[in-house]
Structures are given as structure tokens and as C-alpha cells.
Amino acid sequence: MSLPLIRLMQLVSPALPVGAYTYSQGLEWVVDTGAVKTEAQVGEWIGDALAGAFGRYELPLLARLMVAWQQGDKAAVGELNAQCLASRETSELRAETVQMGYSLVRLLVDLPAFRDLPAFRDLPGWVERLRALHEPVFPTVWAAAAVAWGVAPEPALNGYAWAWIENQVMAAVKAVPLGQAAGQRLLSTLAEAVPARVAEALSLPPEAWCNFQPGLAIASSQHEVQYSRLFRS
């Protein structure tokens, strides 16, 4: 049980070289406009995304991707990957998941320290299936790694959600800016909502998935033409 937990910690670590820290997912634009400028407002923005597009679309998609990888269902993996791409409403959000997916594929496929791990040999054909995908997105590649390393779906989704929250909070700490203590308060508060979101994601049928979040789409679109910025989305 300990090794899958350690592998999960590796997958959610900010040290994972996929470039997550360079993205704010529209948060930088709402900060620039003055709509989000306090700790409470940051918490509301991130909390809304957790309850909305991230919690009701990306998390259940990730859960279904893990099942598809575990069952060796190549068609389902490809279809879910395409659905994830289609759900990205702006060029920045699309570029983000494609770039992070590409970086994680390179890490898993090209580095012997990852490629030759016995766990990956227990997921037959994973290298070929990843390479065969047209523009593998980050959740697709991340799900493959989690399954190969024996991480169960519930802790996997909890870890994935935590990594997303942490990245959003750290973006706010830089962009607002906020102090480190404020960042920790936000992390503590936002983390309380994760177990319920994960439980819902594990049982939510595809017809109930929803990425409708116009505020996020508008913020991302406006960020594309923002004059001065720190982040890539």
C-alpha cells in the first residue's frame, strides 16, 4: 500500500516537470480587472471552479479514464481524450492541457527511470497507446500513470484535485498578491470540499457531466489578449 501512495505523491508534486505552475486558468485576468483582489474573493473563485467545471467534468472524466486504462479499452481512452479536448473553450485552456499532456508523456516514455519500472510493464501496451493518441491531454496521461502505479481511483482523484487547488492558490499568491499564510488558509478551507466532489465524480454518469462555466471561459478569452501577464493561461 505504501508504494502506490508514494507514487501518487510524486504525480501530484509541484516538482513534476509538466509546467503546471505557468498556468492560472483565467485567474490572472480577474485579478488584473480588480474583480478578485482579496483572500475571500480568491477562495470564492477557486471554490466555484471546484464545484463547477473542474468538479463536475474533469474529475469524473479522470475517473472514467482510469477505468478505461485498467480495462485496456483503447477506444474509450481515445474518445474520452477527444471529449476533454472539445471541452476546452479557449485556445489557452486547450494549449495548457495539450502541453502538460505532452510533457508528461515525454517524462514517462523517454526517461528509463519511469519507462522501465515494473509497474508500467503491468499495464500492457501503455506506451504504444499513449503514442497513438492524437494530442493526449493531461488527464489522459495522468490517469495512465496512476493506473500503472496501482493508485486506486478515490485517492487518485483526491490527489489530482489537491494538486489543482494548490496550483490555483499559488497562482493567486503571486498575482494578487497574497501572503504565504493566506495561501495556507485557502488551501485548508478549499481542501474540505474535495472529498464530497470526489465521491460525486466517482459515481456521476457521463450524461450528467457539465463544464458550463461562462465566467471561466470569458476570463480565459480575455487573458489571451491581456497586455501584461505572468501566466500562460
PDB file of N, CA and C in Angstrom, residues 20-120:
ATOM      1  N   ALA A  20       2.844  23.001 -14.816  1.00  0.00           N
ATOM      2  CA  ALA A  20       1.564  23.431 -14.245  1.00  0.00           C
ATOM      3  C   ALA A  20       1.652  24.820 -13.621  1.00  0.00           C
ATOM      4  N   TYR A  21       2.805  25.144 -13.053  1.00  0.00           N
ATOM      5  CA  TYR A  21       2.962  26.431 -12.352  1.00  0.00           C
ATOM      6  C   TYR A  21       2.876  27.632 -13.287  1.00  0.00           C
ATOM      7  N   THR A  22       2.952  27.418 -14.591  1.00  0.00           N
ATOM      8  CA  THR A  22       2.926  28.542 -15.539  1.00  0.00           C
ATOM      9  C   THR A  22       1.504  28.924 -15.947  1.00  0.00           C
ATOM     10  N   TYR A  23       0.488  28.242 -15.416  1.00  0.00           N
ATOM     11  CA  TYR A  23      -0.896  28.490 -15.815  1.00  0.00           C
ATOM     12  C   TYR A  23      -1.737  28.959 -14.626  1.00  0.00           C
ATOM     13  N   SER A  24      -2.670  29.883 -14.896  1.00  0.00           N
ATOM     14  CA  SER A  24      -3.584  30.338 -13.840  1.00  0.00           C
ATOM     15  C   SER A  24      -5.042  30.077 -14.190  1.00  0.00           C
ATOM     16  N   GLN A  25      -5.326  29.608 -15.417  1.00  0.00           N
ATOM     17  CA  GLN A  25      -6.680  29.282 -15.867  1.00  0.00           C
ATOM     18  C   GLN A  25      -7.640  30.457 -15.694  1.00  0.00           C
ATOM     19  N   GLY A  26      -7.218  31.619 -16.166  1.00  0.00           N
ATOM     20  CA  GLY A  26      -8.072  32.807 -16.146  1.00  0.00           C
ATOM     21  C   GLY A  26      -8.007  33.614 -14.878  1.00  0.00           C
ATOM     22  N   LEU A  27      -7.444  33.060 -13.820  1.00  0.00           N
ATOM     23  CA  LEU A  27      -7.388  33.758 -12.537  1.00  0.00           C
ATOM     24  C   LEU A  27      -6.598  35.065 -12.646  1.00  0.00           C
ATOM     25  N   GLU A  28      -5.529  35.059 -13.421  1.00  0.00           N
ATOM     26  CA  GLU A  28      -4.721  36.271 -13.537  1.00  0.00           C
ATOM     27  C   GLU A  28      -5.532  37.422 -14.125  1.00  0.00           C
ATOM     28  N   TRP A  29      -6.426  37.137 -15.068  1.00  0.00           N
ATOM     29  CA  TRP A  29      -7.211  38.208 -15.681  1.00  0.00           C
ATOM     30  C   TRP A  29      -8.195  38.809 -14.695  1.00  0.00           C
ATOM     31  N   VAL A  30      -8.902  37.980 -13.914  1.00  0.00           N
ATOM     32  CA  VAL A  30      -9.875  38.536 -12.960  1.00  0.00           C
ATOM     33  C   VAL A  30      -9.170  39.310 -11.856  1.00  0.00           C
ATOM     34  N   VAL A  31      -7.935  38.930 -11.545  1.00  0.00           N
ATOM     35  CA  VAL A  31      -7.144  39.712 -10.591  1.00  0.00           C
ATOM     36  C   VAL A  31      -6.779  41.054 -11.213  1.00  0.00           C
ATOM     37  N   ASP A  32      -6.391  41.037 -12.465  1.00  0.00           N
ATOM     38  CA  ASP A  32      -5.995  42.266 -13.163  1.00  0.00           C
ATOM     39  C   ASP A  32      -7.146  43.260 -13.266  1.00  0.00           C
ATOM     40  N   THR A  33      -8.365  42.763 -13.416  1.00  0.00           N
ATOM     41  CA  THR A  33      -9.532  43.645 -13.521  1.00  0.00           C
ATOM     42  C   THR A  33      -9.959  44.213 -12.174  1.00  0.00           C
ATOM     43  N   GLY A  34      -9.475  43.624 -11.093  1.00  0.00           N
ATOM     44  CA  GLY A  34      -9.887  44.049  -9.761  1.00  0.00           C
ATOM     45  C   GLY A  34     -11.091  43.310  -9.232  1.00  0.00           C
ATOM     46  N   ALA A  35     -11.633  42.380 -10.030  1.00  0.00           N
ATOM     47  CA  ALA A  35     -12.800  41.611  -9.590  1.00  0.00           C
ATOM     48  C   ALA A  35     -12.429  40.643  -8.465  1.00  0.00           C
ATOM     49  N   VAL A  36     -11.197  40.183  -8.477  1.00  0.00           N
ATOM     50  CA  VAL A  36     -10.689  39.305  -7.411  1.00  0.00           C
ATOM     51  C   VAL A  36      -9.444  39.962  -6.843  1.00  0.00           C
ATOM     52  N   LYS A  37      -9.522  40.426  -5.604  1.00  0.00           N
ATOM     53  CA  LYS A  37      -8.375  41.124  -5.025  1.00  0.00           C
ATOM     54  C   LYS A  37      -8.180  40.846  -3.535  1.00  0.00           C
ATOM     55  N   THR A  38      -9.005  39.990  -2.963  1.00  0.00           N
ATOM     56  CA  THR A  38      -8.855  39.656  -1.552  1.00  0.00           C
ATOM     57  C   THR A  38      -8.785  38.144  -1.385  1.00  0.00           C
ATOM     58  N   GLU A  39      -8.360  37.724  -0.220  1.00  0.00           N
ATOM     59  CA  GLU A  39      -8.289  36.295   0.083  1.00  0.00           C
ATOM     60  C   GLU A  39      -9.649  35.628  -0.064  1.00  0.00           C
ATOM     61  N   ALA A  40     -10.693  36.291   0.434  1.00  0.00           N
ATOM     62  CA  ALA A  40     -12.037  35.720   0.354  1.00  0.00           C
ATOM     63  C   ALA A  40     -12.495  35.576  -1.087  1.00  0.00           C
ATOM     64  N   GLN A  41     -12.192  36.571  -1.913  1.00  0.00           N
ATOM     65  CA  GLN A  41     -12.601  36.510  -3.319  1.00  0.00           C
ATOM     66  C   GLN A  41     -11.847  35.423  -4.082  1.00  0.00           C
ATOM     67  N   VAL A  42     -10.572  35.232  -3.751  1.00  0.00           N
ATOM     68  CA  VAL A  42      -9.809  34.139  -4.360  1.00  0.00           C
ATOM     69  C   VAL A  42     -10.454  32.798  -3.996  1.00  0.00           C
ATOM     70  N   GLY A  43     -10.803  32.643  -2.731  1.00  0.00           N
ATOM     71  CA  GLY A  43     -11.438  31.404  -2.289  1.00  0.00           C
ATOM     72  C   GLY A  43     -12.751  31.147  -2.999  1.00  0.00           C
ATOM     73  N   GLU A  44     -13.510  32.217  -3.236  1.00  0.00           N
ATOM     74  CA  GLU A  44     -14.789  32.071  -3.932  1.00  0.00           C
ATOM     75  C   GLU A  44     -14.572  31.664  -5.391  1.00  0.00           C
ATOM     76  N   TRP A  45     -13.589  32.282  -6.047  1.00  0.00           N
ATOM     77  CA  TRP A  45     -13.312  31.968  -7.457  1.00  0.00           C
ATOM     78  C   TRP A  45     -12.882  30.501  -7.619  1.00  0.00           C
ATOM     79  N   ILE A  46     -11.926  30.088  -6.804  1.00  0.00           N
ATOM     80  CA  ILE A  46     -11.437  28.706  -6.912  1.00  0.00           C
ATOM     81  C   ILE A  46     -12.520  27.719  -6.480  1.00  0.00           C
ATOM     82  N   GLY A  47     -13.249  28.060  -5.417  1.00  0.00           N
ATOM     83  CA  GLY A  47     -14.315  27.177  -4.938  1.00  0.00           C
ATOM     84  C   GLY A  47     -15.410  26.981  -5.969  1.00  0.00           C
ATOM     85  N   ASP A  48     -15.743  28.050  -6.698  1.00  0.00           N
ATOM     86  CA  ASP A  48     -16.760  27.936  -7.744  1.00  0.00           C
ATOM     87  C   ASP A  48     -16.291  26.999  -8.860  1.00  0.00           C
ATOM     88  N   ALA A  49     -15.001  27.104  -9.226  1.00  0.00           N
ATOM     89  CA  ALA A  49     -14.469  26.224 -10.273  1.00  0.00           C
ATOM     90  C   ALA A  49     -14.435  24.775  -9.796  1.00  0.00           C
ATOM     91  N   LEU A  50     -14.108  24.576  -8.526  1.00  0.00           N
ATOM     92  CA  LEU A  50     -14.081  23.220  -7.963  1.00  0.00           C
ATOM     93  C   LEU A  50     -15.473  22.604  -7.986  1.00  0.00           C
ATOM     94  N   ALA A  51     -16.477  23.417  -7.694  1.00  0.00           N
ATOM     95  CA  ALA A  51     -17.860  22.930  -7.698  1.00  0.00           C
ATOM     96  C   ALA A  51     -18.425  22.848  -9.113  1.00  0.00           C
ATOM     97  N   GLY A  52     -17.784  23.557 -10.049  1.00  0.00           N
ATOM     98  CA  GLY A  52     -18.300  23.628 -11.408  1.00  0.00           C
ATOM     99  C   GLY A  52     -17.542  22.766 -12.391  1.00  0.00           C
ATOM    100  N   ALA A  53     -16.857  23.429 -13.341  1.00  0.00           N
ATOM    101  CA  ALA A  53     -16.250  22.701 -14.452  1.00  0.00           C
ATOM    102  C   ALA A  53     -15.224  21.675 -14.012  1.00  0.00           C
ATOM    103  N   PHE A  54     -14.407  22.003 -13.021  1.00  0.00           N
ATOM    104  CA  PHE A  54     -13.399  21.039 -12.591  1.00  0.00           C
ATOM    105  C   PHE A  54     -14.042  19.851 -11.877  1.00  0.00           C
ATOM    106  N   GLY A  55     -14.924  20.132 -10.932  1.00  0.00           N
ATOM    107  CA  GLY A  55     -15.512  19.062 -10.134  1.00  0.00           C
ATOM    108  C   GLY A  55     -16.540  18.230 -10.869  1.00  0.00           C
ATOM    109  N   ARG A  56     -17.276  18.856 -11.790  1.00  0.00           N
ATOM    110  CA  ARG A  56     -18.366  18.145 -12.458  1.00  0.00           C
ATOM    111  C   ARG A  56     -18.020  17.687 -13.874  1.00  0.00           C
ATOM    112  N   TYR A  57     -16.804  17.993 -14.316  1.00  0.00           N
ATOM    113  CA  TYR A  57     -16.405  17.487 -15.630  1.00  0.00           C
ATOM    114  C   TYR A  57     -15.028  16.815 -15.579  1.00  0.00           C
ATOM    115  N   GLU A  58     -14.016  17.564 -15.151  1.00  0.00           N
ATOM    116  CA  GLU A  58     -12.664  16.998 -15.229  1.00  0.00           C
ATOM    117  C   GLU A  58     -12.466  15.826 -14.276  1.00  0.00           C
ATOM    118  N   LEU A  59     -12.986  15.930 -13.063  1.00  0.00           N
ATOM    119  CA  LEU A  59     -12.810  14.817 -12.109  1.00  0.00           C
ATOM    120  C   LEU A  59     -13.542  13.552 -12.556  1.00  0.00           C
ATOM    121  N   PRO A  60     -14.824  13.615 -12.949  1.00  0.00           N
ATOM    122  CA  PRO A  60     -15.467  12.383 -13.430  1.00  0.00           C
ATOM    123  C   PRO A  60     -14.839  11.850 -14.716  1.00  0.00           C
ATOM    124  N   LEU A  61     -14.346  12.757 -15.568  1.00  0.00           N
ATOM    125  CA  LEU A  61     -13.631  12.319 -16.768  1.00  0.00           C
ATOM    126  C   LEU A  61     -12.386  11.533 -16.388  1.00  0.00           C
ATOM    127  N   LEU A  62     -11.649  12.028 -15.397  1.00  0.00           N
ATOM    128  CA  LEU A  62     -10.443  11.341 -14.938  1.00  0.00           C
ATOM    129  C   LEU A  62     -10.785   9.955 -14.379  1.00  0.00           C
ATOM    130  N   ALA A  63     -11.863   9.883 -13.612  1.00  0.00           N
ATOM    131  CA  ALA A  63     -12.280   8.590 -13.049  1.00  0.00           C
ATOM    132  C   ALA A  63     -12.601   7.595 -14.161  1.00  0.00           C
ATOM    133  N   ARG A  64     -13.306   8.060 -15.192  1.00  0.00           N
ATOM    134  CA  ARG A  64     -13.662   7.178 -16.305  1.00  0.00           C
ATOM    135  C   ARG A  64     -12.426   6.788 -17.125  1.00  0.00           C
ATOM    136  N   LEU A  65     -11.474   7.699 -17.247  1.00  0.00           N
ATOM    137  CA  LEU A  65     -10.224   7.384 -17.944  1.00  0.00           C
ATOM    138  C   LEU A  65      -9.447   6.291 -17.210  1.00  0.00           C
ATOM    139  N   MET A  66      -9.441   6.342 -15.892  1.00  0.00           N
ATOM    140  CA  MET A  66      -8.750   5.307 -15.125  1.00  0.00           C
ATOM    141  C   MET A  66      -9.371   3.938 -15.379  1.00  0.00           C
ATOM    142  N   VAL A  67     -10.694   3.897 -15.437  1.00  0.00           N
ATOM    143  CA  VAL A  67     -11.389   2.635 -15.725  1.00  0.00           C
ATOM    144  C   VAL A  67     -11.016   2.137 -17.125  1.00  0.00           C
ATOM    145  N   ALA A  68     -10.988   3.055 -18.087  1.00  0.00           N
ATOM    146  CA  ALA A  68     -10.673   2.670 -19.468  1.00  0.00           C
ATOM    147  C   ALA A  68      -9.251   2.132 -19.584  1.00  0.00           C
ATOM    148  N   TRP A  69      -8.303   2.777 -18.923  1.00  0.00           N
ATOM    149  CA  TRP A  69      -6.920   2.279 -18.935  1.00  0.00           C
ATOM    150  C   TRP A  69      -6.830   0.914 -18.268  1.00  0.00           C
ATOM    151  N   GLN A  70      -7.517   0.759 -17.135  1.00  0.00           N
ATOM    152  CA  GLN A  70      -7.465  -0.503 -16.390  1.00  0.00           C
ATOM    153  C   GLN A  70      -8.030  -1.649 -17.224  1.00  0.00           C
ATOM    154  N   GLN A  71      -9.066  -1.359 -17.996  1.00  0.00           N
ATOM    155  CA  GLN A  71      -9.721  -2.397 -18.798  1.00  0.00           C
ATOM    156  C   GLN A  71      -9.064  -2.582 -20.168  1.00  0.00           C
ATOM    157  N   GLY A  72      -8.072  -1.747 -20.479  1.00  0.00           N
ATOM    158  CA  GLY A  72      -7.428  -1.841 -21.779  1.00  0.00           C
ATOM    159  C   GLY A  72      -8.340  -1.435 -22.916  1.00  0.00           C
ATOM    160  N   ASP A  73      -9.276  -0.532 -22.647  1.00  0.00           N
ATOM    161  CA  ASP A  73     -10.257  -0.110 -23.642  1.00  0.00           C
ATOM    162  C   ASP A  73      -9.699   1.062 -24.441  1.00  0.00           C
ATOM    163  N   LYS A  74      -8.985   0.744 -25.503  1.00  0.00           N
ATOM    164  CA  LYS A  74      -8.326   1.759 -26.320  1.00  0.00           C
ATOM    165  C   LYS A  74      -9.321   2.753 -26.909  1.00  0.00           C
ATOM    166  N   ALA A  75     -10.472   2.254 -27.366  1.00  0.00           N
ATOM    167  CA  ALA A  75     -11.478   3.132 -27.974  1.00  0.00           C
ATOM    168  C   ALA A  75     -12.008   4.141 -26.956  1.00  0.00           C
ATOM    169  N   ALA A  76     -12.263   3.665 -25.732  1.00  0.00           N
ATOM    170  CA  ALA A  76     -12.784   4.568 -24.695  1.00  0.00           C
ATOM    171  C   ALA A  76     -11.759   5.623 -24.317  1.00  0.00           C
ATOM    172  N   VAL A  77     -10.487   5.224 -24.221  1.00  0.00           N
ATOM    173  CA  VAL A  77      -9.431   6.196 -23.916  1.00  0.00           C
ATOM    174  C   VAL A  77      -9.395   7.278 -24.989  1.00  0.00           C
ATOM    175  N   GLY A  78      -9.435   6.877 -26.249  1.00  0.00           N
ATOM    176  CA  GLY A  78      -9.398   7.835 -27.344  1.00  0.00           C
ATOM    177  C   GLY A  78     -10.601   8.761 -27.348  1.00  0.00           C
ATOM    178  N   GLU A  79     -11.776   8.196 -27.080  1.00  0.00           N
ATOM    179  CA  GLU A  79     -12.994   9.004 -27.064  1.00  0.00           C
ATOM    180  C   GLU A  79     -12.978  10.009 -25.918  1.00  0.00           C
ATOM    181  N   LEU A  80     -12.564   9.568 -24.738  1.00  0.00           N
ATOM    182  CA  LEU A  80     -12.510  10.469 -23.589  1.00  0.00           C
ATOM    183  C   LEU A  80     -11.463  11.555 -23.780  1.00  0.00           C
ATOM    184  N   ASN A  81     -10.354  11.199 -24.411  1.00  0.00           N
ATOM    185  CA  ASN A  81      -9.325  12.190 -24.695  1.00  0.00           C
ATOM    186  C   ASN A  81      -9.881  13.271 -25.633  1.00  0.00           C
ATOM    187  N   ALA A  82     -10.620  12.837 -26.660  1.00  0.00           N
ATOM    188  CA  ALA A  82     -11.219  13.782 -27.597  1.00  0.00           C
ATOM    189  C   ALA A  82     -12.274  14.652 -26.919  1.00  0.00           C
ATOM    190  N   GLN A  83     -13.040  14.064 -26.012  1.00  0.00           N
ATOM    191  CA  GLN A  83     -14.042  14.833 -25.279  1.00  0.00           C
ATOM    192  C   GLN A  83     -13.386  15.912 -24.421  1.00  0.00           C
ATOM    193  N   CYS A  84     -12.276  15.567 -23.801  1.00  0.00           N
ATOM    194  CA  CYS A  84     -11.573  16.542 -22.968  1.00  0.00           C
ATOM    195  C   CYS A  84     -11.078  17.704 -23.817  1.00  0.00           C
ATOM    196  N   LEU A  85     -10.519  17.400 -24.978  1.00  0.00           N
ATOM    197  CA  LEU A  85     -10.066  18.457 -25.889  1.00  0.00           C
ATOM    198  C   LEU A  85     -11.233  19.360 -26.293  1.00  0.00           C
ATOM    199  N   ALA A  86     -12.361  18.753 -26.616  1.00  0.00           N
ATOM    200  CA  ALA A  86     -13.527  19.515 -27.059  1.00  0.00           C
ATOM    201  C   ALA A  86     -14.098  20.383 -25.948  1.00  0.00           C
ATOM    202  N   SER A  87     -13.866  20.003 -24.704  1.00  0.00           N
ATOM    203  CA  SER A  87     -14.424  20.766 -23.576  1.00  0.00           C
ATOM    204  C   SER A  87     -13.649  22.045 -23.293  1.00  0.00           C
ATOM    205  N   ARG A  88     -12.457  22.191 -23.856  1.00  0.00           N
ATOM    206  CA  ARG A  88     -11.630  23.386 -23.624  1.00  0.00           C
ATOM    207  C   ARG A  88     -12.125  24.504 -24.528  1.00  0.00           C
ATOM    208  N   GLU A  89     -12.704  25.541 -23.935  1.00  0.00           N
ATOM    209  CA  GLU A  89     -13.431  26.548 -24.704  1.00  0.00           C
ATOM    210  C   GLU A  89     -12.542  27.647 -25.283  1.00  0.00           C
ATOM    211  N   THR A  90     -11.299  27.723 -24.876  1.00  0.00           N
ATOM    212  CA  THR A  90     -10.409  28.766 -25.386  1.00  0.00           C
ATOM    213  C   THR A  90      -9.090  28.143 -25.827  1.00  0.00           C
ATOM    214  N   SER A  91      -8.361  28.890 -26.638  1.00  0.00           N
ATOM    215  CA  SER A  91      -7.089  28.363 -27.137  1.00  0.00           C
ATOM    216  C   SER A  91      -6.093  28.152 -26.004  1.00  0.00           C
ATOM    217  N   GLU A  92      -6.127  29.024 -24.988  1.00  0.00           N
ATOM    218  CA  GLU A  92      -5.175  28.878 -23.877  1.00  0.00           C
ATOM    219  C   GLU A  92      -5.464  27.634 -23.053  1.00  0.00           C
ATOM    220  N   LEU A  93      -6.731  27.395 -22.747  1.00  0.00           N
ATOM    221  CA  LEU A  93      -7.083  26.213 -21.947  1.00  0.00           C
ATOM    222  C   LEU A  93      -6.769  24.936 -22.716  1.00  0.00           C
ATOM    223  N   ARG A  94      -6.990  24.971 -24.028  1.00  0.00           N
ATOM    224  CA  ARG A  94      -6.668  23.810 -24.850  1.00  0.00           C
ATOM    225  C   ARG A  94      -5.161  23.589 -24.897  1.00  0.00           C
ATOM    226  N   ALA A  95      -4.415  24.671 -25.129  1.00  0.00           N
ATOM    227  CA  ALA A  95      -2.956  24.558 -25.201  1.00  0.00           C
ATOM    228  C   ALA A  95      -2.372  24.065 -23.879  1.00  0.00           C
ATOM    229  N   GLU A  96      -2.986  24.473 -22.775  1.00  0.00           N
ATOM    230  CA  GLU A  96      -2.495  24.066 -21.454  1.00  0.00           C
ATOM    231  C   GLU A  96      -2.547  22.554 -21.278  1.00  0.00           C
ATOM    232  N   THR A  97      -3.708  21.958 -21.522  1.00  0.00           N
ATOM    233  CA  THR A  97      -3.833  20.518 -21.280  1.00  0.00           C
ATOM    234  C   THR A  97      -3.021  19.710 -22.290  1.00  0.00           C
ATOM    235  N   VAL A  98      -2.881  20.218 -23.530  1.00  0.00           N
ATOM    236  CA  VAL A  98      -2.079  19.521 -24.537  1.00  0.00           C
ATOM    237  C   VAL A  98      -0.596  19.593 -24.183  1.00  0.00           C
ATOM    238  N   GLN A  99      -0.133  20.781 -23.764  1.00  0.00           N
ATOM    239  CA  GLN A  99       1.286  20.927 -23.415  1.00  0.00           C
ATOM    240  C   GLN A  99       1.641  20.074 -22.195  1.00  0.00           C
ATOM    241  N   MET A 100       0.780  20.100 -21.171  1.00  0.00           N
ATOM    242  CA  MET A 100       1.060  19.314 -19.969  1.00  0.00           C
ATOM    243  C   MET A 100       0.989  17.819 -20.258  1.00  0.00           C
ATOM    244  N   GLY A 101       0.046  17.433 -21.135  1.00  0.00           N
ATOM    245  CA  GLY A 101      -0.032  16.034 -21.524  1.00  0.00           C
ATOM    246  C   GLY A 101       1.215  15.598 -22.270  1.00  0.00           C
ATOM    247  N   TYR A 102       1.668  16.440 -23.190  1.00  0.00           N
ATOM    248  CA  TYR A 102       2.886  16.141 -23.958  1.00  0.00           C
ATOM    249  C   TYR A 102       4.089  16.007 -23.029  1.00  0.00           C
ATOM    250  N   SER A 103       4.200  16.928 -22.074  1.00  0.00           N
ATOM    251  CA  SER A 103       5.344  16.897 -21.153  1.00  0.00           C
ATOM    252  C   SER A 103       5.340  15.635 -20.301  1.00  0.00           C
ATOM    253  N   LEU A 104       4.146  15.216 -19.868  1.00  0.00           N
ATOM    254  CA  LEU A 104       4.072  14.016 -19.033  1.00  0.00           C
ATOM    255  C   LEU A 104       4.348  12.757 -19.858  1.00  0.00           C
ATOM    256  N   VAL A 105       3.890  12.733 -21.102  1.00  0.00           N
ATOM    257  CA  VAL A 105       4.219  11.596 -21.978  1.00  0.00           C
ATOM    258  C   VAL A 105       5.729  11.485 -22.142  1.00  0.00           C
ATOM    259  N   ARG A 106       6.386  12.604 -22.421  1.00  0.00           N
ATOM    260  CA  ARG A 106       7.843  12.587 -22.580  1.00  0.00           C
ATOM    261  C   ARG A 106       8.527  12.069 -21.319  1.00  0.00           C
ATOM    262  N   LEU A 107       8.032  12.508 -20.178  1.00  0.00           N
ATOM    263  CA  LEU A 107       8.624  12.082 -18.915  1.00  0.00           C
ATOM    264  C   LEU A 107       8.474  10.575 -18.719  1.00  0.00           C
ATOM    265  N   LEU A 108       7.286  10.071 -18.991  1.00  0.00           N
ATOM    266  CA  LEU A 108       7.008   8.649 -18.755  1.00  0.00           C
ATOM    267  C   LEU A 108       7.646   7.743 -19.801  1.00  0.00           C
ATOM    268  N   VAL A 109       7.682   8.195 -21.045  1.00  0.00           N
ATOM    269  CA  VAL A 109       8.143   7.345 -22.142  1.00  0.00           C
ATOM    270  C   VAL A 109       9.651   7.410 -22.347  1.00  0.00           C
ATOM    271  N   ASP A 110      10.212   8.604 -22.226  1.00  0.00           N
ATOM    272  CA  ASP A 110      11.613   8.795 -22.604  1.00  0.00           C
ATOM    273  C   ASP A 110      12.620   8.555 -21.483  1.00  0.00           C
ATOM    274  N   LEU A 111      12.187   8.680 -20.228  1.00  0.00           N
ATOM    275  CA  LEU A 111      13.134   8.510 -19.138  1.00  0.00           C
ATOM    276  C   LEU A 111      13.130   7.065 -18.651  1.00  0.00           C
ATOM    277  N   PRO A 112      14.274   6.381 -18.715  1.00  0.00           N
ATOM    278  CA  PRO A 112      14.318   4.984 -18.271  1.00  0.00           C
ATOM    279  C   PRO A 112      13.840   4.796 -16.832  1.00  0.00           C
ATOM    280  N   ALA A 113      14.073   5.803 -15.992  1.00  0.00           N
ATOM    281  CA  ALA A 113      13.668   5.697 -14.583  1.00  0.00           C
ATOM    282  C   ALA A 113      12.161   5.482 -14.470  1.00  0.00           C
ATOM    283  N   PHE A 114      11.388   5.983 -15.440  1.00  0.00           N
ATOM    284  CA  PHE A 114       9.948   5.771 -15.445  1.00  0.00           C
ATOM    285  C   PHE A 114       9.583   4.595 -16.334  1.00  0.00           C
ATOM    286  N   ARG A 115      10.112   4.575 -17.555  1.00  0.00           N
ATOM    287  CA  ARG A 115       9.697   3.595 -18.557  1.00  0.00           C
ATOM    288  C   ARG A 115       9.955   2.165 -18.117  1.00  0.00           C
ATOM    289  N   ASP A 116      11.055   1.934 -17.409  1.00  0.00           N
ATOM    290  CA  ASP A 116      11.447   0.571 -17.070  1.00  0.00           C
ATOM    291  C   ASP A 116      10.941   0.097 -15.711  1.00  0.00           C
ATOM    292  N   LEU A 117      10.104   0.908 -15.061  1.00  0.00           N
ATOM    293  CA  LEU A 117       9.546   0.465 -13.793  1.00  0.00           C
ATOM    294  C   LEU A 117       8.664  -0.769 -14.003  1.00  0.00           C
ATOM    295  N   PRO A 118       8.758  -1.767 -13.123  1.00  0.00           N
ATOM    296  CA  PRO A 118       7.917  -2.956 -13.278  1.00  0.00           C
ATOM    297  C   PRO A 118       6.435  -2.627 -13.372  1.00  0.00           C
ATOM    298  N   ALA A 119       5.992  -1.580 -12.662  1.00  0.00           N
ATOM    299  CA  ALA A 119       4.568  -1.247 -12.675  1.00  0.00           C
ATOM    300  C   ALA A 119       4.062  -0.961 -14.079  1.00  0.00           C
ATOM    301  N   PHE A 120       4.863  -0.272 -14.883  1.00  0.00           N
ATOM    302  CA  PHE A 120       4.412   0.057 -16.218  1.00  0.00           C
ATOM    303  C   PHE A 120       4.340  -1.170 -17.106  1.00  0.00           C
TER     304      PHE A 120
END
